[in-house]
XYZ file of C-alpha atoms in Angstrom:
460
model
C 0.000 0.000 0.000
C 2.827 2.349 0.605
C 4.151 1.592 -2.746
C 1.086 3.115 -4.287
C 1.678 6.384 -2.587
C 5.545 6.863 -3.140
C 4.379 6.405 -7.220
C 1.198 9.362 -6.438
C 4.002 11.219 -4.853
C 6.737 11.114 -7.604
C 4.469 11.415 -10.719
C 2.589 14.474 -8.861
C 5.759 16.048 -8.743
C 6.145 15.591 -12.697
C 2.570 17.064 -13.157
C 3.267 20.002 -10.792
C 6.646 20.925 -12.892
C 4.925 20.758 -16.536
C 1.335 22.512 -14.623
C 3.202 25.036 -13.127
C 5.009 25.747 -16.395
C 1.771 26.277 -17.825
C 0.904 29.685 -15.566
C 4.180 30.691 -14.162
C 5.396 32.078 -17.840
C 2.494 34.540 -18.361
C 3.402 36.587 -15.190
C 7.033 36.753 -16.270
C 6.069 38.153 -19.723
C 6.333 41.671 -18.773
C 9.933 40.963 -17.234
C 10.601 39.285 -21.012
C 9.954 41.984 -22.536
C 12.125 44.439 -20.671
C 15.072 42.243 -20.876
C 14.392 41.757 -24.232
C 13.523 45.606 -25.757
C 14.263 44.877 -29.463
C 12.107 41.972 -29.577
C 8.739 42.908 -31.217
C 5.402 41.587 -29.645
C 5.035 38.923 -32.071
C 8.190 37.199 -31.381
C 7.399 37.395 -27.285
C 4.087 35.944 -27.918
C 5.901 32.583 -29.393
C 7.570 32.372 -25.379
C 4.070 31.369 -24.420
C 2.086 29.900 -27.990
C 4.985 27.962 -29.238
C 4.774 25.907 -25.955
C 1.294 25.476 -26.454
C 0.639 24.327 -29.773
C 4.438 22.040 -29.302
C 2.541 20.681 -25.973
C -1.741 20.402 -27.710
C 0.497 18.160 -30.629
C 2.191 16.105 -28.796
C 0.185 14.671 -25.795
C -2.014 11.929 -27.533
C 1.055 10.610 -29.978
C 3.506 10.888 -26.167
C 0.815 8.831 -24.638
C 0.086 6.301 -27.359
C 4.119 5.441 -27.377
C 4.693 5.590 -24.037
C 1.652 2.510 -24.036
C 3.512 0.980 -26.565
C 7.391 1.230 -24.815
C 6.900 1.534 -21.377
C 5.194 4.438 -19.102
C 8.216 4.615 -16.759
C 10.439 5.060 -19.409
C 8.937 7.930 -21.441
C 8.057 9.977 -17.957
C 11.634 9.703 -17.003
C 12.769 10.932 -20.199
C 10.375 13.490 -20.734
C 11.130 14.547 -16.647
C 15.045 14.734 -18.138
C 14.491 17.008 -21.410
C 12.141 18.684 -19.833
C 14.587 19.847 -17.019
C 17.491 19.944 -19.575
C 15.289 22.083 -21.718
C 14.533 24.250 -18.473
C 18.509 25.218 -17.972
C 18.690 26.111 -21.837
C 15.562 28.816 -21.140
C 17.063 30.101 -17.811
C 20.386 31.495 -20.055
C 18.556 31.816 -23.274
C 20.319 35.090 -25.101
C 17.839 36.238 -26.876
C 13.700 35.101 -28.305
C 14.849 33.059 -31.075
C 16.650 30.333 -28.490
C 14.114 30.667 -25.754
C 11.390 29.970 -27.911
C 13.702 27.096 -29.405
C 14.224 25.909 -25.878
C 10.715 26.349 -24.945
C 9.450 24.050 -27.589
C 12.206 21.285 -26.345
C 10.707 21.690 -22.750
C 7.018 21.332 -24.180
C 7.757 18.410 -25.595
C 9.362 16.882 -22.282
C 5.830 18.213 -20.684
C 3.868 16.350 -23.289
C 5.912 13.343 -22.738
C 5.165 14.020 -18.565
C 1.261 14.335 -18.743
C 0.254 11.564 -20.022
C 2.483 8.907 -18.135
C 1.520 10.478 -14.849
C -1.793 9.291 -14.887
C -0.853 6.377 -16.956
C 1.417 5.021 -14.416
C -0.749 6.300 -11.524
C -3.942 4.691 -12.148
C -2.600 0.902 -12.331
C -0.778 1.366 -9.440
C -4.340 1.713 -7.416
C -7.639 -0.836 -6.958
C -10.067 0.101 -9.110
C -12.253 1.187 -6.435
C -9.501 3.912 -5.404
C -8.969 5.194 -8.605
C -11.539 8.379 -8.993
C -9.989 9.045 -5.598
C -6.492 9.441 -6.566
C -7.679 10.993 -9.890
C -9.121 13.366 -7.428
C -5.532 13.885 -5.927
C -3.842 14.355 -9.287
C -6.442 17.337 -10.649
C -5.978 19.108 -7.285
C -1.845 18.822 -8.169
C -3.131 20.552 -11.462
C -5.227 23.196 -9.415
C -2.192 23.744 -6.789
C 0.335 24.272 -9.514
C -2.265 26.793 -11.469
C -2.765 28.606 -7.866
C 1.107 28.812 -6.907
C 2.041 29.959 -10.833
C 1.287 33.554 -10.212
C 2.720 34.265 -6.725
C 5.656 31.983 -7.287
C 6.516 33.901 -10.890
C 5.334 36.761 -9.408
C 7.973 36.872 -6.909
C 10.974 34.998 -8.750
C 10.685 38.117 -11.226
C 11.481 40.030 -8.555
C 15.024 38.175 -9.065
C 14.847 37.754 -12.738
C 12.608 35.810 -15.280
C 15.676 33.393 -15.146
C 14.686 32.174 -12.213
C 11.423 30.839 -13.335
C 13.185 28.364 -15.592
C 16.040 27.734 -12.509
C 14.393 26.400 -10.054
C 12.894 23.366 -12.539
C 16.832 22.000 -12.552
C 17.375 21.011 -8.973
C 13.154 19.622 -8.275
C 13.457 17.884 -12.155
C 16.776 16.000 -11.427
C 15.457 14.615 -7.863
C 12.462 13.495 -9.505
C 13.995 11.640 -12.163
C 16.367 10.053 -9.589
C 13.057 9.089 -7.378
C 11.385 8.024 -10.498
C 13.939 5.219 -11.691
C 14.215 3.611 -8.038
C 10.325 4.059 -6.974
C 8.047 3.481 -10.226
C 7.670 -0.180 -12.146
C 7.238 0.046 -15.773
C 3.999 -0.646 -17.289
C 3.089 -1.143 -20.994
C 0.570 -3.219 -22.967
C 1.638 -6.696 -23.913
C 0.800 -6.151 -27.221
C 3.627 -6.648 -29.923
C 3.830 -4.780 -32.516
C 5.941 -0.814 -33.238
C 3.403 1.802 -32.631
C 2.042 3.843 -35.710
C 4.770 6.666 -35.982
C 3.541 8.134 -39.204
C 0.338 8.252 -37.544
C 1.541 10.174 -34.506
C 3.190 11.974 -36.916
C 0.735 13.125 -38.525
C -1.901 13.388 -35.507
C 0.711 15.695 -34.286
C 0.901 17.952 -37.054
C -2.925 18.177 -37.584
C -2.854 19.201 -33.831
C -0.354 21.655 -33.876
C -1.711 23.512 -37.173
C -5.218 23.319 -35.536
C -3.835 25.023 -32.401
C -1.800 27.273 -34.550
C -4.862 28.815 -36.304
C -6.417 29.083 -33.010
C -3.832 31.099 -31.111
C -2.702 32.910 -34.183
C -5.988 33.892 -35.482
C -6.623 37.030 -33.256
C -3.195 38.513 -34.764
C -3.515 37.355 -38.078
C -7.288 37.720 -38.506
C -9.536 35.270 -39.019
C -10.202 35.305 -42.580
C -6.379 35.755 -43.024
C -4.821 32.886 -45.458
C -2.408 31.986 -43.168
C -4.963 31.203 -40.646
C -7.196 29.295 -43.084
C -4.349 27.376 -44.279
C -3.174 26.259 -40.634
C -7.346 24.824 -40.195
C -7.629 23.325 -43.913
C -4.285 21.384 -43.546
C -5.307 20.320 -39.819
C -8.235 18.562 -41.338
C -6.859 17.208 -43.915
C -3.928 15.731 -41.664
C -6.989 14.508 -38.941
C -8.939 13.176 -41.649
C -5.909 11.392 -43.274
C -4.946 10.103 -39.581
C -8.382 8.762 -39.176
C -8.472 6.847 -41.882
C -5.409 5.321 -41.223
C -6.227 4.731 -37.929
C -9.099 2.814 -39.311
C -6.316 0.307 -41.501
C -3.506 0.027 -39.149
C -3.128 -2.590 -36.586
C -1.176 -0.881 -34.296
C -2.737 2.802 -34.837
C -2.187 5.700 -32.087
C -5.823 5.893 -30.989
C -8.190 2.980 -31.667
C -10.871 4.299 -33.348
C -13.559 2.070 -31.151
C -12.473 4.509 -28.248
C -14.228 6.892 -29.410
C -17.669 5.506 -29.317
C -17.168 4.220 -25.950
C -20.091 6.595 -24.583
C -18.025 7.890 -21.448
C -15.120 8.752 -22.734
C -15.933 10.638 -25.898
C -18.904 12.783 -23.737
C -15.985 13.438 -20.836
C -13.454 14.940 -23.018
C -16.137 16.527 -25.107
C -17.542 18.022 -22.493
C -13.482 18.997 -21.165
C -13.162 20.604 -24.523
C -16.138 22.957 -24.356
C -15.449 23.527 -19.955
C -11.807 24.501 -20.986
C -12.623 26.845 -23.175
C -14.379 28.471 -20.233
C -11.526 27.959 -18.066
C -8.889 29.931 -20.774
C -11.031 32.912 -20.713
C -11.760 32.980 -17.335
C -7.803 32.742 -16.532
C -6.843 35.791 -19.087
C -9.722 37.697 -18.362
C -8.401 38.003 -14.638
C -5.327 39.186 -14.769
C -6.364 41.937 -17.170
C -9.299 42.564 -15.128
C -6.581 43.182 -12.055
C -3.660 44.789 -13.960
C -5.126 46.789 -16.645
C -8.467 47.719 -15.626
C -7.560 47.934 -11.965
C -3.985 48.887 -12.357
C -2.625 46.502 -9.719
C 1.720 44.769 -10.246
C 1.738 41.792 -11.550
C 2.938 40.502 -8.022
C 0.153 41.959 -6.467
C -2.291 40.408 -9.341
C -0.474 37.039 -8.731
C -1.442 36.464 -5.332
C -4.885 37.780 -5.720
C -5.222 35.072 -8.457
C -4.189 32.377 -6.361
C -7.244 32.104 -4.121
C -9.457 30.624 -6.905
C -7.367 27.736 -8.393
C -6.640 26.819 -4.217
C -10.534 26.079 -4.116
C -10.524 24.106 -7.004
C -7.286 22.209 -5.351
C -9.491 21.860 -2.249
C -12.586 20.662 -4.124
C -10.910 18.403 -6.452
C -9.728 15.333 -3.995
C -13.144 15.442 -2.268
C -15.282 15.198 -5.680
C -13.475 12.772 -6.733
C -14.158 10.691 -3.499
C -17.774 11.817 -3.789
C -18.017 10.839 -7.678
C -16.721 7.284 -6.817
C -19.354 6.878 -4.146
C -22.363 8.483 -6.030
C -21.018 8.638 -9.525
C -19.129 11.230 -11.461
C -22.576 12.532 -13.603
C -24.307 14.633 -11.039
C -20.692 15.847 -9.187
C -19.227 17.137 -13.039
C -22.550 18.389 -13.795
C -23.205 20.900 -10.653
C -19.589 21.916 -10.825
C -19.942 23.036 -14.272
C -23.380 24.981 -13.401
C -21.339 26.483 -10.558
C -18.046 27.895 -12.606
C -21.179 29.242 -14.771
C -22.764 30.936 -11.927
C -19.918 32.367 -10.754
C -19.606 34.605 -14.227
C -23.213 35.744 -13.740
C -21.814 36.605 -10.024
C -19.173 38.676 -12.159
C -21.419 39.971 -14.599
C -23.688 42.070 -11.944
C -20.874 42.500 -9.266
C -17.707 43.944 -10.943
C -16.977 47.296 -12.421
C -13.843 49.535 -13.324
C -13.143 49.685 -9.554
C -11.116 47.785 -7.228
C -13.348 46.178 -5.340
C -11.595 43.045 -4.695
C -12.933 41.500 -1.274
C -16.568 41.929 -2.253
C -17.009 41.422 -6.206
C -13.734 39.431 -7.400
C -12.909 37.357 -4.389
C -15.484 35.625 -4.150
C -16.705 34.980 -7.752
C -13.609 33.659 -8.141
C -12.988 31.411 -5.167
C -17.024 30.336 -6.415
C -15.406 29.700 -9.987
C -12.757 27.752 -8.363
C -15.133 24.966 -6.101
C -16.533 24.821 -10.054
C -13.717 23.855 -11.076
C -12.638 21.794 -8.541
C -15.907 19.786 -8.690
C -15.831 18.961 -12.490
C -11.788 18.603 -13.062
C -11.673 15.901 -9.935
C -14.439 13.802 -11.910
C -14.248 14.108 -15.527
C -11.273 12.287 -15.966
C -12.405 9.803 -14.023
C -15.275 9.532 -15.809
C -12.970 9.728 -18.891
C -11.117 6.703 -18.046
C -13.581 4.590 -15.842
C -14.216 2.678 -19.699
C -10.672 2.214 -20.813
C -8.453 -0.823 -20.243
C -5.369 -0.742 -18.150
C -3.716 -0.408 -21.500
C -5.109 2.537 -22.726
C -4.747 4.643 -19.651
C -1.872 6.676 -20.989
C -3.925 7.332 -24.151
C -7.202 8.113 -22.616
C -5.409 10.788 -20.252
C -3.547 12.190 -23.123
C -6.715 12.554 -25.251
C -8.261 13.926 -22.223
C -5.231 16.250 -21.569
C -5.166 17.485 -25.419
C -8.761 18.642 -25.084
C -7.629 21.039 -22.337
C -5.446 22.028 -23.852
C -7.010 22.538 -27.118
C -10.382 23.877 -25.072
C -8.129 26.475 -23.384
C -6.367 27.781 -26.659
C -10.030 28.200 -27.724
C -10.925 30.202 -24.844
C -8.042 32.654 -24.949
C -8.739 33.262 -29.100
C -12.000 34.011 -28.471
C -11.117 36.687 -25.481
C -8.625 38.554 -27.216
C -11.301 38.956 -30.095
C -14.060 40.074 -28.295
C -11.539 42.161 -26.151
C -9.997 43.825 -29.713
C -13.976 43.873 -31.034
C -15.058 46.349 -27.888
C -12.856 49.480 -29.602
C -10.662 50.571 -26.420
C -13.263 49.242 -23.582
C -11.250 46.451 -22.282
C -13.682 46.229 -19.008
C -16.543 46.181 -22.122
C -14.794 43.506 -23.984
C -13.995 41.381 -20.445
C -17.687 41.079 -19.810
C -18.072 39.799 -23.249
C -15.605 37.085 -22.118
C -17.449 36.492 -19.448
C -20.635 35.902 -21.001
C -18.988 33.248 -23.580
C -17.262 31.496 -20.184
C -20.776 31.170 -18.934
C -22.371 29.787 -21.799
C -19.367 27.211 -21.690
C -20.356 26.452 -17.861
C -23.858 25.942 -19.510
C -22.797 23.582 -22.313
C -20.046 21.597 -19.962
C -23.058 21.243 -18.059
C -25.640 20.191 -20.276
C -22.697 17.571 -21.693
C -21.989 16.036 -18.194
C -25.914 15.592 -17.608
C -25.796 13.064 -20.252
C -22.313 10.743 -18.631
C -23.196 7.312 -17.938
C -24.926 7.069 -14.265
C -21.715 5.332 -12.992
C -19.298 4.374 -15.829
C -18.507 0.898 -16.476
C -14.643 0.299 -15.163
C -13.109 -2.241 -17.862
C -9.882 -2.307 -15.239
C -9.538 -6.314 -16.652
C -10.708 -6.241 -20.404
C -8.485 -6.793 -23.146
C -7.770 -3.562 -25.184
C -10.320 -2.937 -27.947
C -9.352 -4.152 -31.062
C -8.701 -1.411 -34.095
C -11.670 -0.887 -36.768
């Protein structure tokens, strides 16, 4: 029983390096861009969307391999290259090589994310798992909560030390890793489809391009066409491959396995919630408000602690009553709490009273529906699967929040010069994606099926 904790404890410290990666950045970007005066906006903005679209293309193709050659052995190396890749950023000499580097370390994180859940979940009864799922999305929520005070006050240093302080944590964690976790892969034989993940990958990555590009470039812009035409062409192309091979990346029966495909549909649409809800904050608080970005930081923080607080519990409480009503009242509170914003907050600071606790309401939201959905993700799959079915499940996060962040900066460039005008517009779309997560949960299996002992689904 012991054993089952030291492997909880080593792969949540994996998650909480590539999580915290995730926020920390964005409150260093005005340090960036001091240190780096020549460098035009553009070229800053890669610091933050190269990672992402690197990290959206990668997850499901890092999860499929790392069924295929061993859990332990991916996470370990991802761990390494991602801490390696960490120490190139921290003495990066100018945008070009920290966006270089940056890529590098998304990749280790993509190779991390997948594997921690992966590895986690067979190391627990199946009765236990939605409980330690529960654990791992409050890592995610404590890592999303620390981001902003920890940047916040590292810049106070240098931005260097954002990237630092993954060197010493990485390497101790990779040294934990090989002595504590047992490798795990399916006993299928067989090399796993790399032109498939190949091409999965780039589909991804042009899909997330268009997406975070498409409020620069415009919308109708052939660059930003191009990037969504090729990504479905590349999915499509996948697909049907995935339909021939016999060793494809995802099985294409996965998909209609009821619970999975509503969980991560309904991730998608609660993500793209989440994305707007994070940006929209900190401009609410520094622009609008006029508060540091240290000062912003910690203010953030509150919110993502109540979803780390709420997350281990629902997932208890999903387990016991099932994951369908705990997802679904979760998602109609993060909605509520934008209504909260919508007739509480105006142009000024009136933090204890309007933001606070709208915020620490959106965070028990999203406490309540991250420390079930994946659960109810992954209550269907095989053993086998597990690292694919979290990284499917992690790529429509991730896709969900690139979503969310588009669509804010247009409506926030579509209000003229009224930022607070175009914020509320955010906040409107971040309840209607409450609403929709919602209305998607509502229709999860009572109590999915666990398939903890069934053979793998065969390929179409």
């Amino acid at each position: 029983m012991a054993h089952r904790w030291k492997v909880l404890a080593v792969t949540s410290i994996g998650l909480f390096m590539a999580s915290l990666d995730l926020f920390i950045v964005n409150i260093a970007f005005p340090d960036l861009s001091r240190s780096f005066d020549d460098a035009s906006l553009s070229s800053l903005s890669w610091v933050l969307n190269g990672y992402a679209i690197v990290f959206a293309a990668l997850l499901v193709p890092a999860g499929r391999i790392a069924d295929r050659v061993g859990r332990k052995r991916i996470f370990v190396g991802g761990l390494l290259l991602f801490t390696a890749a960490s120490a190139l950023c921290a003495v990066a000499p100018g945008i070009p090589f920290l966006v270089g580097a940056r890529v590098v370390q998304a990749t280790g994180a993509a190779m991390m994310i997948p594997t921690t859940l992966g590895l986690l979940l067979p190391a627990f009864p199946a009765a236990q798992r939605p409980v330690a799922i529960g654990i791992w999305s409050a890592v995610s929520g404590i890592a999303a909560a620390l981001g902003p005070p920890i940047g916040g006050l590292l810049v106070q240093l240098s931005w260097h030390w954002i990237f630092l302080i993954n060197v010493p944590i990485g390497l101790a964690t990779a040294f934990a890793a090989i002595r504590i976790l047992d490798e795990a892969r399916e006993p299928e034989d067989g090399r796993p489809d790399l032109l498939g993940a190949a091409m999965l990958a780039l589909g991804i990555g042009l899909l997330t391009l268009g997406i975070v590009q498409g409020p620069e470039w415009g919308w109708t812009d052939g660059r930003t066409l191009g990037s969504f035409l090729a990504a479905i062409l590349l999915v499509a192309a996948f697909l049907v491959r995935s339909a021939n091979h016999r060793a494809p990346v995802i099985e294409l029966p996965l998909l209609r396995v009821r619970s999975f495909a509503l969980a991560n549909l309904a991730t998608l649409v609660f993500f793209m919630g989440f994305g707007a809800m994070l940006l929209s904050g900190v401009l609410l608080l520094t622009e609008v408000w006029g508060w540091s970005e240290l000062r912003a930081g910690f203010a953030l923080s509150p919110g993502p602690l109540m979803a780390a607080a709420f997350a281990a519990p629902s997932g208890r409480l999903g387990a016991r009553i099932g994951q369908r009503p705990v997802a679904t009242l979760g998602a109609l509170i993060f909605a509520g709490s934008f209504a909260f914003m919508l007739a509480a907050i105006g142009p000024h600071p009136e933090y204890a009273t309007t933001f606070l606790p709208a915020f620490m309401l959106c965070g028990i939201g999203v406490g309540l529906t991250l420390g079930t959905l994946p659960a109810a993700a992954t209550a269907s799959l095989p053993p086998g699967r597990f690292a694919t079915g979290s990284a499917v499940f992690g790529m429509a996060r991730q896709l969900g929040s690139a979503i969310g962040v588009a669509v804010l900066v247009a409506l926030v460039d579509s209000a003229g010069g009224d930022l607070l005008h175009g914020l509320r517009s955010g906040w409107w779309f971040a309840l209607a994606s409450g609403l929709g997560a919602a209305a998607l949960a509502v229709s999860l299996p009572a109590r999915a099926k666990s398939t903890a002992g069934d053979p793998a689904p065969a390929a179409a």
